[in-house]
CSV table of N, CA and C in Angstrom, one decimal:
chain,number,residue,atom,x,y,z
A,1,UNK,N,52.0,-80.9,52.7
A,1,UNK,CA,51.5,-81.7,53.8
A,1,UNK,C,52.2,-83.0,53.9
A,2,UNK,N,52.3,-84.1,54.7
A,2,UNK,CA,52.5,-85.3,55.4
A,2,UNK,C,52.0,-85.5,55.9
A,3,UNK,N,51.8,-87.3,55.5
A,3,UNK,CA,50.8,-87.9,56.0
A,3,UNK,C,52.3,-89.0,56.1
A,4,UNK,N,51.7,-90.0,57.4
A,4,UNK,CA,53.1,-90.8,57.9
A,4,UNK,C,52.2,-92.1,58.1
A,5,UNK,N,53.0,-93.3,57.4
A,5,UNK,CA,52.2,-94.6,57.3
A,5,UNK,C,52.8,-95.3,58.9
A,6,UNK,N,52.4,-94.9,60.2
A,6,UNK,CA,52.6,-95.2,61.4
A,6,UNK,C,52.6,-96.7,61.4
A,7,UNK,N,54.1,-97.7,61.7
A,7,UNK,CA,54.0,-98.8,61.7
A,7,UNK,C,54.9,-99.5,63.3
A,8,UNK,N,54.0,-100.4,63.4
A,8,UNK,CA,54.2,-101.0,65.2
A,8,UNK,C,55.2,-102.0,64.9
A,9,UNK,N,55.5,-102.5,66.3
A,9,UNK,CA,56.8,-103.7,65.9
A,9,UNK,C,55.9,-105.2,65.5
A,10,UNK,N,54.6,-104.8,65.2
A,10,UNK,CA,53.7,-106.2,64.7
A,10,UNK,C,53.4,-105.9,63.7
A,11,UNK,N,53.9,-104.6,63.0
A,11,UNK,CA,53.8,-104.6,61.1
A,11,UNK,C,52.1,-104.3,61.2
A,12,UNK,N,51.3,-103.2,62.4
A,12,UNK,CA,50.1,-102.8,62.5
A,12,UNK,C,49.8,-101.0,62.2
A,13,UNK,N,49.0,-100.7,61.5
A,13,UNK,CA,49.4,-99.4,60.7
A,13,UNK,C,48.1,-98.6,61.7
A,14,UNK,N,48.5,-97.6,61.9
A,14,UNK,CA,47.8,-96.7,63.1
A,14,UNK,C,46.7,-95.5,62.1
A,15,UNK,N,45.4,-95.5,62.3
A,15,UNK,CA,44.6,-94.9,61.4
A,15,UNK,C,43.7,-94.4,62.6
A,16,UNK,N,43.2,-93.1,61.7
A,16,UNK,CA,42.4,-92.5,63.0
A,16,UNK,C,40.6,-92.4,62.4
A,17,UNK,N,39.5,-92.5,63.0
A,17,UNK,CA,38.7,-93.3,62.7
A,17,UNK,C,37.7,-91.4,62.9
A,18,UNK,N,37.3,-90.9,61.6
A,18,UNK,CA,37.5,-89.5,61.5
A,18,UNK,C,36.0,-89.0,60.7
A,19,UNK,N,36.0,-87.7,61.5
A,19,UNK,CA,34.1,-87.4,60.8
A,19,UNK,C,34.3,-85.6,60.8
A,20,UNK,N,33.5,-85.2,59.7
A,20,UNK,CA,33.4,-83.6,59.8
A,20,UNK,C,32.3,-83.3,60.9
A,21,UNK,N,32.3,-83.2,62.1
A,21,UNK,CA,31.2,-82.3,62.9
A,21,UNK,C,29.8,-81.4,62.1
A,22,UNK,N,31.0,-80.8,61.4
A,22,UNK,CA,30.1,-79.5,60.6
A,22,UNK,C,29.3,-79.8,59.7
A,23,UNK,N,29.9,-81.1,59.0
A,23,UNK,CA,28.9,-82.1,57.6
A,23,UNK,C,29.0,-83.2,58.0
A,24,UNK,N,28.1,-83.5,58.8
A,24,UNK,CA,27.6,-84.7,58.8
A,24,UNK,C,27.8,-86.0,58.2
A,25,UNK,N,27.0,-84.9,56.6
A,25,UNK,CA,26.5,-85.5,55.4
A,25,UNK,C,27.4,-86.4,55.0
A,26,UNK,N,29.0,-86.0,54.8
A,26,UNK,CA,30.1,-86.4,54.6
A,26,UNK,C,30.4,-87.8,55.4
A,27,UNK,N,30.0,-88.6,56.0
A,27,UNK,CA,30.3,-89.7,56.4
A,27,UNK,C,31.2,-89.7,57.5
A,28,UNK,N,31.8,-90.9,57.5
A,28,UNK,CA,32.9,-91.3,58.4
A,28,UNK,C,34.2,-92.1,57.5
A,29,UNK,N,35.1,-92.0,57.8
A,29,UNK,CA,36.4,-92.7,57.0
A,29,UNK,C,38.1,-92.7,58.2
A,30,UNK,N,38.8,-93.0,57.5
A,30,UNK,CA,39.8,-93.9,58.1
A,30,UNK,C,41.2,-92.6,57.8
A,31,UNK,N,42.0,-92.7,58.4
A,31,UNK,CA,42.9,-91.4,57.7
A,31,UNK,C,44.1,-91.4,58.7
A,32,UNK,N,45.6,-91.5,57.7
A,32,UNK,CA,46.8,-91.3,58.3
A,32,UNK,C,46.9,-90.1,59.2
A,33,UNK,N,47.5,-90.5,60.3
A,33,UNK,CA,48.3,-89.3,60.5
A,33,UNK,C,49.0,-88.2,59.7
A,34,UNK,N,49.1,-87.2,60.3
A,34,UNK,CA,49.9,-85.8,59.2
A,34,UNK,C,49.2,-84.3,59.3
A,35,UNK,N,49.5,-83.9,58.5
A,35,UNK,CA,49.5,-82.5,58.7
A,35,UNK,C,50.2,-81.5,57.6
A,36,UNK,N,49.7,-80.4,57.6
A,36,UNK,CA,50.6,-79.3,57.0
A,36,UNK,C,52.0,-78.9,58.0
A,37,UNK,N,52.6,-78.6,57.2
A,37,UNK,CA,54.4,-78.3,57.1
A,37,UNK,C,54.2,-76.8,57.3
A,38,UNK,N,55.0,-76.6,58.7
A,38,UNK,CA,55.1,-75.5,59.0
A,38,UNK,C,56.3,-74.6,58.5
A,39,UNK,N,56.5,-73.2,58.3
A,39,UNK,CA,57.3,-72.8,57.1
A,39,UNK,C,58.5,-72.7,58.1
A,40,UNK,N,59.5,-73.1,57.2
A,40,UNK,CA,60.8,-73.3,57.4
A,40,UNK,C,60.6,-75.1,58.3
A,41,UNK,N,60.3,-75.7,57.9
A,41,UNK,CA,59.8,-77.4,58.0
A,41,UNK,C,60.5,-78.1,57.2
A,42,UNK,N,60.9,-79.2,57.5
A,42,UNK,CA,61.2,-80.2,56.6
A,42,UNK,C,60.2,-80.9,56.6
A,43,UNK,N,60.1,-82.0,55.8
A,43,UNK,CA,58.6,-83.1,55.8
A,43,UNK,C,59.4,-83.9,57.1
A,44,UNK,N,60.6,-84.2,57.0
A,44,UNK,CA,61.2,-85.3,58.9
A,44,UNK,C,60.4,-84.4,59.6
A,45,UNK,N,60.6,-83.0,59.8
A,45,UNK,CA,60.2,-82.1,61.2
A,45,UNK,C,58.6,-82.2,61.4
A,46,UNK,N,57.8,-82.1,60.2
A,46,UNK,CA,56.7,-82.2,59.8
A,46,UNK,C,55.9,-83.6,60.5
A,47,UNK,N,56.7,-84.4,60.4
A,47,UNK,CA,56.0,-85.9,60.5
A,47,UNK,C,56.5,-85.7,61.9
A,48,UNK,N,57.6,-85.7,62.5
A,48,UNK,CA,57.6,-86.0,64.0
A,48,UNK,C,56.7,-85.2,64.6
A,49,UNK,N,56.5,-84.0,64.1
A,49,UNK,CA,55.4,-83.0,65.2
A,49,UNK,C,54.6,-82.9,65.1
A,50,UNK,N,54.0,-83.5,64.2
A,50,UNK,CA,52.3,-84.1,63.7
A,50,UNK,C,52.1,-85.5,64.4
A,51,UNK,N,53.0,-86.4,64.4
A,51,UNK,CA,52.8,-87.6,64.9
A,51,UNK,C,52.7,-87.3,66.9
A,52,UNK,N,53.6,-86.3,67.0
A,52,UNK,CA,53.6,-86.3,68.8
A,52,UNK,C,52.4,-85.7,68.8
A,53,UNK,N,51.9,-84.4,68.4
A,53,UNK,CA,51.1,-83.8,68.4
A,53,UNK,C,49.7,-84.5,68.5
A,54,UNK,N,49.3,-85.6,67.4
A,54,UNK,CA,48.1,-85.9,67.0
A,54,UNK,C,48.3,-87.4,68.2
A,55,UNK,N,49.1,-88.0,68.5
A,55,UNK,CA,49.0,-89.4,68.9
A,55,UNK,C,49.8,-89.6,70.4
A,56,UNK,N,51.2,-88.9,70.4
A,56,UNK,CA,51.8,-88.4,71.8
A,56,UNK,C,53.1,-89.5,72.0
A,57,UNK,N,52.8,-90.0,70.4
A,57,UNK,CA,54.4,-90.7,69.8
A,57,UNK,C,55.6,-90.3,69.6
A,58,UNK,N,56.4,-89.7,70.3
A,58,UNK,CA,57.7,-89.2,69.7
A,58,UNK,C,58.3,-90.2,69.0
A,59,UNK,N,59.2,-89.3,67.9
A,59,UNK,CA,60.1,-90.3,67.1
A,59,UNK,C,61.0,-89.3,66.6
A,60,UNK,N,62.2,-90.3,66.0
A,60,UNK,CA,63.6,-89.3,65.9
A,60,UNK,C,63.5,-89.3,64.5
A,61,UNK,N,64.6,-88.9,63.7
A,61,UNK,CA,64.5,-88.4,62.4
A,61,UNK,C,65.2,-90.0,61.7
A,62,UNK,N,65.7,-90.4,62.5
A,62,UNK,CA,66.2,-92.1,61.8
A,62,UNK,C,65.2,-93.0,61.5
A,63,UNK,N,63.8,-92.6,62.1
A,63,UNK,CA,62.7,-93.5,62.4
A,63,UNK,C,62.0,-93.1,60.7
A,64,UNK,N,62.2,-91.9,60.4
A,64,UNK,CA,61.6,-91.6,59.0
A,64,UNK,C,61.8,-91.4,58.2
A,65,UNK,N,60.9,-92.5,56.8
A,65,UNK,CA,61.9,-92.7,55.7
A,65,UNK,C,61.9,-91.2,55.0
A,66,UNK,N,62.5,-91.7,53.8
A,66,UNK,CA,62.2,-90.7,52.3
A,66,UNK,C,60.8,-91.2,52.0
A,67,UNK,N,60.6,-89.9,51.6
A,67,UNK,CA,59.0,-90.0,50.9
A,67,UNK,C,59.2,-90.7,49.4
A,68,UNK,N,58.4,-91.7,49.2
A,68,UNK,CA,57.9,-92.7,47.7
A,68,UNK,C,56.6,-92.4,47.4
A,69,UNK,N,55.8,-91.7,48.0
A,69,UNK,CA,54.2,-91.1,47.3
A,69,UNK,C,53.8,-90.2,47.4
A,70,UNK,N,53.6,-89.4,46.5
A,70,UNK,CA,53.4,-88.0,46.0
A,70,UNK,C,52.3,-87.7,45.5
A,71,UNK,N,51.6,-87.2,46.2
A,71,UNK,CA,50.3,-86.8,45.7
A,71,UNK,C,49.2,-85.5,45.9
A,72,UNK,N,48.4,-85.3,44.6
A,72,UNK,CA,48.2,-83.7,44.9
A,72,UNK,C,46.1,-84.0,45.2
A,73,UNK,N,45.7,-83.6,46.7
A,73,UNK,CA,44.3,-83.9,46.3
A,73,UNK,C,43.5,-82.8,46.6
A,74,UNK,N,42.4,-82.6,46.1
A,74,UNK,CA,41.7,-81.5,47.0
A,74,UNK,C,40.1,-82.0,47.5
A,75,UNK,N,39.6,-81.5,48.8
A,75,UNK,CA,38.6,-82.0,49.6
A,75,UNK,C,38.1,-81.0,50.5
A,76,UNK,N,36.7,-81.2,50.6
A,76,UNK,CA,35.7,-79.9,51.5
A,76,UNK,C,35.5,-80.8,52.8
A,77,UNK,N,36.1,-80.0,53.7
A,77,UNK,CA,36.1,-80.1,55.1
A,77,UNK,C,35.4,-78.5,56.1
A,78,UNK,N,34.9,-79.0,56.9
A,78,UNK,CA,33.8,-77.7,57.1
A,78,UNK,C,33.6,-76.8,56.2
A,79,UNK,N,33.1,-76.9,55.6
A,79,UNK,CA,32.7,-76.0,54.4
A,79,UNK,C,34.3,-75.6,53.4
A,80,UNK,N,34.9,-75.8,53.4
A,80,UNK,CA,36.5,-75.2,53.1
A,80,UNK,C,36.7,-76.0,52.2
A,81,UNK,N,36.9,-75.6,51.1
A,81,UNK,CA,37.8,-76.3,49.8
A,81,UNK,C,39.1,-76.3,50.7
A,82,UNK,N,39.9,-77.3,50.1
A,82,UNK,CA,41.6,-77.2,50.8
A,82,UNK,C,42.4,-78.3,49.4
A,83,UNK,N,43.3,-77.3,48.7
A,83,UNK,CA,44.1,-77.9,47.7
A,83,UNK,C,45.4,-78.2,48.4
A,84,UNK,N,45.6,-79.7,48.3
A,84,UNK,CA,47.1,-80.1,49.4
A,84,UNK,C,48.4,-81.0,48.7
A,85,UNK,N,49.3,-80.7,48.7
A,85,UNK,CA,50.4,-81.6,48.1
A,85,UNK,C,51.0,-82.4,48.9
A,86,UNK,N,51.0,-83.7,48.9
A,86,UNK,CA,51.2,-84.4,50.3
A,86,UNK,C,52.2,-85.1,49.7
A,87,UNK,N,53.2,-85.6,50.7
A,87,UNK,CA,54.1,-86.4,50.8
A,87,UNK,C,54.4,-87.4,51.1
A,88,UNK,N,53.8,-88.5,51.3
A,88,UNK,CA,53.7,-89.5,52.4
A,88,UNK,C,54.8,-90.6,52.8
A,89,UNK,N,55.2,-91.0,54.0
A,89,UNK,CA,56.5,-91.8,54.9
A,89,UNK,C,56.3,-92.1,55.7
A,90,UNK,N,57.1,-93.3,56.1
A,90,UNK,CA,56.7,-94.3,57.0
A,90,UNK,C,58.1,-94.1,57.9
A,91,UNK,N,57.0,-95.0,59.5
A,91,UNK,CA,57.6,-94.3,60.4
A,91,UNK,C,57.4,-95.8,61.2
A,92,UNK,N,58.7,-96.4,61.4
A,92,UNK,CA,58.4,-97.9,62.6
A,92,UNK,C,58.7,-97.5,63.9
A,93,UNK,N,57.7,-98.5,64.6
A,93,UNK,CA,58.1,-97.8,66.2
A,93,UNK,C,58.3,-99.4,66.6
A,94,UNK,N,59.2,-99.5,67.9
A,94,UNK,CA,59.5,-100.5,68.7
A,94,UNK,C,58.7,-101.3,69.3
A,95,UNK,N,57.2,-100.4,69.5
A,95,UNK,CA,56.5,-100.9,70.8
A,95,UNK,C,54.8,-101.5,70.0
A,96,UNK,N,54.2,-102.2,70.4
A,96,UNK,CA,53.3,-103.0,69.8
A,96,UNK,C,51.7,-102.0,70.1
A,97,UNK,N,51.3,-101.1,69.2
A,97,UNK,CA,49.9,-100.7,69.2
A,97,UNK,C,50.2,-99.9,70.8
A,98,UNK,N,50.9,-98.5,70.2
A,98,UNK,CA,50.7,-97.7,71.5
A,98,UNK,C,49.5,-97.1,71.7
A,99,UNK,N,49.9,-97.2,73.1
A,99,UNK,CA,48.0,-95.9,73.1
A,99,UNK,C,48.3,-94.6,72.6
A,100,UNK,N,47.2,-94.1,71.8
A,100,UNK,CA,47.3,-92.4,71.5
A,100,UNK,C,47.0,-92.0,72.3
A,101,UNK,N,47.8,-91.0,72.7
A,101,UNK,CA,47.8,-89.5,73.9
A,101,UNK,C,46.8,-88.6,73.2
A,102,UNK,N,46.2,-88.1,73.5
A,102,UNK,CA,45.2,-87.5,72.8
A,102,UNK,C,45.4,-85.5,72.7
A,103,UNK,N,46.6,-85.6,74.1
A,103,UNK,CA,46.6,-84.1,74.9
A,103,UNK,C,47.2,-83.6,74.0
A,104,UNK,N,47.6,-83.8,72.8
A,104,UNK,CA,48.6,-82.6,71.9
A,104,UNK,C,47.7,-82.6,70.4
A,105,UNK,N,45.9,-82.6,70.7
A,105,UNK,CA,45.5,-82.6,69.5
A,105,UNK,C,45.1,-81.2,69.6
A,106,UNK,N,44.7,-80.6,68.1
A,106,UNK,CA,44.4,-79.5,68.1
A,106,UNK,C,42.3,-79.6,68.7
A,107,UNK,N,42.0,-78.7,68.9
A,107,UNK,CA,40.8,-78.5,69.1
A,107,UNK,C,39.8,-78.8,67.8
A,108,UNK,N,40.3,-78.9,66.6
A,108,UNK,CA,39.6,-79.8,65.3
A,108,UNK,C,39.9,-81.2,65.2
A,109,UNK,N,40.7,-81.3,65.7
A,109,UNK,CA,41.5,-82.8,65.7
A,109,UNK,C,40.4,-83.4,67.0
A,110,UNK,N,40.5,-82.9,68.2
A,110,UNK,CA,39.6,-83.1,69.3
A,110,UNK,C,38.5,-83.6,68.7
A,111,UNK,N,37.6,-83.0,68.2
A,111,UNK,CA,36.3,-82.7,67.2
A,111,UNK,C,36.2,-83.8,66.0
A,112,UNK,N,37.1,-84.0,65.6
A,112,UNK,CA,37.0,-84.9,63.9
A,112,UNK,C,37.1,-86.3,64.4
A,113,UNK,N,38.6,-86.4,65.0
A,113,UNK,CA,38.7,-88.0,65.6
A,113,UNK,C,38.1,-88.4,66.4
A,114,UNK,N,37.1,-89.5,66.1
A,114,UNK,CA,35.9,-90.5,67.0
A,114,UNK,C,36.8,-91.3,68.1
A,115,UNK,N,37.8,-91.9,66.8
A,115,UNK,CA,38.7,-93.3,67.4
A,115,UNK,C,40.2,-93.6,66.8
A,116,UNK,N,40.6,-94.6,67.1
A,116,UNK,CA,41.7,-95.0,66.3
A,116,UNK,C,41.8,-96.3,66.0
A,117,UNK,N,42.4,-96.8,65.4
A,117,UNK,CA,42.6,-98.4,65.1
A,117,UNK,C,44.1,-98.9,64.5
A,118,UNK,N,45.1,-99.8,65.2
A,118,UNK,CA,45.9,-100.1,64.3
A,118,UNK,C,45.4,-101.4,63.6
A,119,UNK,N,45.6,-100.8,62.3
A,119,UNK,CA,45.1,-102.3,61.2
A,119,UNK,C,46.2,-103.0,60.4
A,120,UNK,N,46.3,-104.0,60.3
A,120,UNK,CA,46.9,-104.7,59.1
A,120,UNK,C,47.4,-104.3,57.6
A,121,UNK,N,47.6,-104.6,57.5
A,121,UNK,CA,48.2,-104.1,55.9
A,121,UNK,C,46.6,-104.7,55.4
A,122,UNK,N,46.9,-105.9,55.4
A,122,UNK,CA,45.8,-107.5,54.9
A,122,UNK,C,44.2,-106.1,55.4
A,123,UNK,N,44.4,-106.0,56.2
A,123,UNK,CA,42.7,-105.2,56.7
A,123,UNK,C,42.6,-104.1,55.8
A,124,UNK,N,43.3,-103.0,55.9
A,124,UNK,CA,43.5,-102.2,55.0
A,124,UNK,C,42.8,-102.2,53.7
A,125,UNK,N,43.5,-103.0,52.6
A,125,UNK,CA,43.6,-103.4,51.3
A,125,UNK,C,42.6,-104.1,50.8
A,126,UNK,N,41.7,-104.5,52.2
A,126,UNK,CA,40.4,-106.0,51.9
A,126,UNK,C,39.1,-105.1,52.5
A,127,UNK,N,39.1,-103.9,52.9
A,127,UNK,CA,38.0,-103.2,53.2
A,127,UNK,C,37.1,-102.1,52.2
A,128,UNK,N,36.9,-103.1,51.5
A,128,UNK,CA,36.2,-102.1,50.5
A,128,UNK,C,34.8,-101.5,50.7
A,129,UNK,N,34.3,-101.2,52.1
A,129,UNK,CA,32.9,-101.0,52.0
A,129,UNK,C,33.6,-99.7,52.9
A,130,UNK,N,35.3,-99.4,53.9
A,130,UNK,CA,35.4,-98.4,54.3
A,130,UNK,C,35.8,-97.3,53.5
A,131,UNK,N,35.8,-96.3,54.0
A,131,UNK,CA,36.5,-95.0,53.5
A,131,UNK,C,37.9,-94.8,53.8
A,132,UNK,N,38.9,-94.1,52.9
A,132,UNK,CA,39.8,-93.8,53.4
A,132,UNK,C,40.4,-92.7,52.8
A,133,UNK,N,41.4,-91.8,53.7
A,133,UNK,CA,42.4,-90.7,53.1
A,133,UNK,C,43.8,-90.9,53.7
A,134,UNK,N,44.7,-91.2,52.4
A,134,UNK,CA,44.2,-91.1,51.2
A,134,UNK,C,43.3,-91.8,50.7
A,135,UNK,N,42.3,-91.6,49.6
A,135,UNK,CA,41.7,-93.1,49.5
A,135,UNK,C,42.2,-93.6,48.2
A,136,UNK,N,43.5,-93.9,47.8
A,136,UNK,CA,43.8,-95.1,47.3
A,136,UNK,C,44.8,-95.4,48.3
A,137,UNK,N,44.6,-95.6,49.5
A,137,UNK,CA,45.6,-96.4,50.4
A,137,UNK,C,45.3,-97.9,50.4
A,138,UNK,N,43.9,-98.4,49.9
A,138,UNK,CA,44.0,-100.0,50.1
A,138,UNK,C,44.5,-100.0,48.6
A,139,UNK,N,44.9,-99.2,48.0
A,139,UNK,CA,45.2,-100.2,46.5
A,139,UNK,C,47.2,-99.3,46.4
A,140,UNK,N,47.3,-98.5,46.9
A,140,UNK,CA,48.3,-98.0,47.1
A,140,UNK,C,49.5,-98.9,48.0
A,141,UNK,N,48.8,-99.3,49.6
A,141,UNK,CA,49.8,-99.5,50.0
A,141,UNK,C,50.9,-100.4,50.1
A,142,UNK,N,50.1,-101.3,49.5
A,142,UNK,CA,51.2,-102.7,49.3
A,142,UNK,C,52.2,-102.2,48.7
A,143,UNK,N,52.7,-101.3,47.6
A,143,UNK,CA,53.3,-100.9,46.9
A,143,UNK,C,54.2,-99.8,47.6
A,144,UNK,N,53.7,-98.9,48.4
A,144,UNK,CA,54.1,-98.0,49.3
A,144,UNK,C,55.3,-99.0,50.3
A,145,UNK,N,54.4,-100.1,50.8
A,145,UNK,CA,55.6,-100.7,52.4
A,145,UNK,C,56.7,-101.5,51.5
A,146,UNK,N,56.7,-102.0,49.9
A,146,UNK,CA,57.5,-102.4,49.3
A,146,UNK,C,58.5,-101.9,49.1
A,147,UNK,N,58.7,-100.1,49.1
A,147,UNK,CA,59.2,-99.0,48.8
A,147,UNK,C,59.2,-98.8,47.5
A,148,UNK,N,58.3,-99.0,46.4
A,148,UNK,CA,57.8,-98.5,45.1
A,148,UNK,C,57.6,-96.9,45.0
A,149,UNK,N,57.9,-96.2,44.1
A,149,UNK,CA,57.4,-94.9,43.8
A,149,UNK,C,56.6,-94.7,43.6
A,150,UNK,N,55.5,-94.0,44.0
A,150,UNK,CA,53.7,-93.4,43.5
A,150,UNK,C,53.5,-92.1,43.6
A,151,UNK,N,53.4,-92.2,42.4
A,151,UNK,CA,53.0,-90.5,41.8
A,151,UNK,C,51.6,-91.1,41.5
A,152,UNK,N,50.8,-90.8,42.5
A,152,UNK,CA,49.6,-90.8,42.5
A,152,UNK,C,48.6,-89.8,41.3
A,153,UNK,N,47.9,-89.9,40.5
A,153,UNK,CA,47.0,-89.5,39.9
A,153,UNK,C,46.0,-88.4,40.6
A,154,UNK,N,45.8,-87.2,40.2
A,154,UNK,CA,44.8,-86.0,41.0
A,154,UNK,C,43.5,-86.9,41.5
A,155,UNK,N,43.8,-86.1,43.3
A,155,UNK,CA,42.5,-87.2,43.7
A,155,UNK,C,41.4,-86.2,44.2
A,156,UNK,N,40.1,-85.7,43.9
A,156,UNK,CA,39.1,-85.6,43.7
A,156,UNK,C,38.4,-85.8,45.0
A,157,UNK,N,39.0,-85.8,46.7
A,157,UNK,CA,38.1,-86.6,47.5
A,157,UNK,C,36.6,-86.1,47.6
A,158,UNK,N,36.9,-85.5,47.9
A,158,UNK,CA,35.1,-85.1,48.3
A,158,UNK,C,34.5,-84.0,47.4
């Protein structure tokens, strides 16, 4: 999988504001763009067609970096265990807090995403009463936009 740290020409990081239908119980939390890697995928191919798909952002393969955080987590989403090896890369765009297109989400994507928000790095990292996936993105990312390597630790979300 790829998850893409979506960043505006005001250094504003694009999070989608995300709930299980099916469990409730499970709250609400904050979560990158991305997706699973369709076979014969690269993670570039992966991140551009997840980002058009989920937001209605095109972007070229110059726009995305190499992956610096590597991480393995597993989490129950409608009832589903799901064990995922993610990649994560950043992607700058020219234009300041685009609007998301909504028309190229999948029909669970329809369903999960409430909202969106582009936040700050500073918001991100200082919100400790939200949720996030990944959730060590507020203690992660400073390190991530620096371009540090993170071999993230097995993450346990739900």
């Amino acid at each position: 999988s790829v998850r893409v740290v979506l960043i505006d020409a005001a250094e504003h990081i694009l999070l989608f504001h995300t709930i299980d239908p099916v469990m409730p119980e499970l709250g609400q939390w904050w979560e990158l763009p991305g997706g699973g890697m369709d076979p014969g995928e690269t993670y570039v191919d992966t991140a551009i067609r997840e980002v058009f798909e989920e937001t209605g952002i095109g972007l070229t393969a110059a726009q995305i970096t190499s992956p610096t955080w590597f991480r393995d987590t597993t989490y129950v989403r409608r009832h589903i265990r799901t064990l995922q090896h993610e990649v994560v890369v950043a992607a700058h765009l020219l234009d300041v807090s685009p609007t998301v297109v909504r028309s190229g989400q999948t029909e669970q994507e329809l369903q999960e995403y409430i909202g969106y928000r582009w936040w700050t790095a500073a918001a991100i990292c200082g919100s400790p009463d939200e949720r996030f996936f990944p959730s060590r993105l507020p203690t992660e990312l400073e390190r991530f936009l620096a371009g540090e390597l993170i071999e993230e630790p097995f993450d346990h979300w739900n």
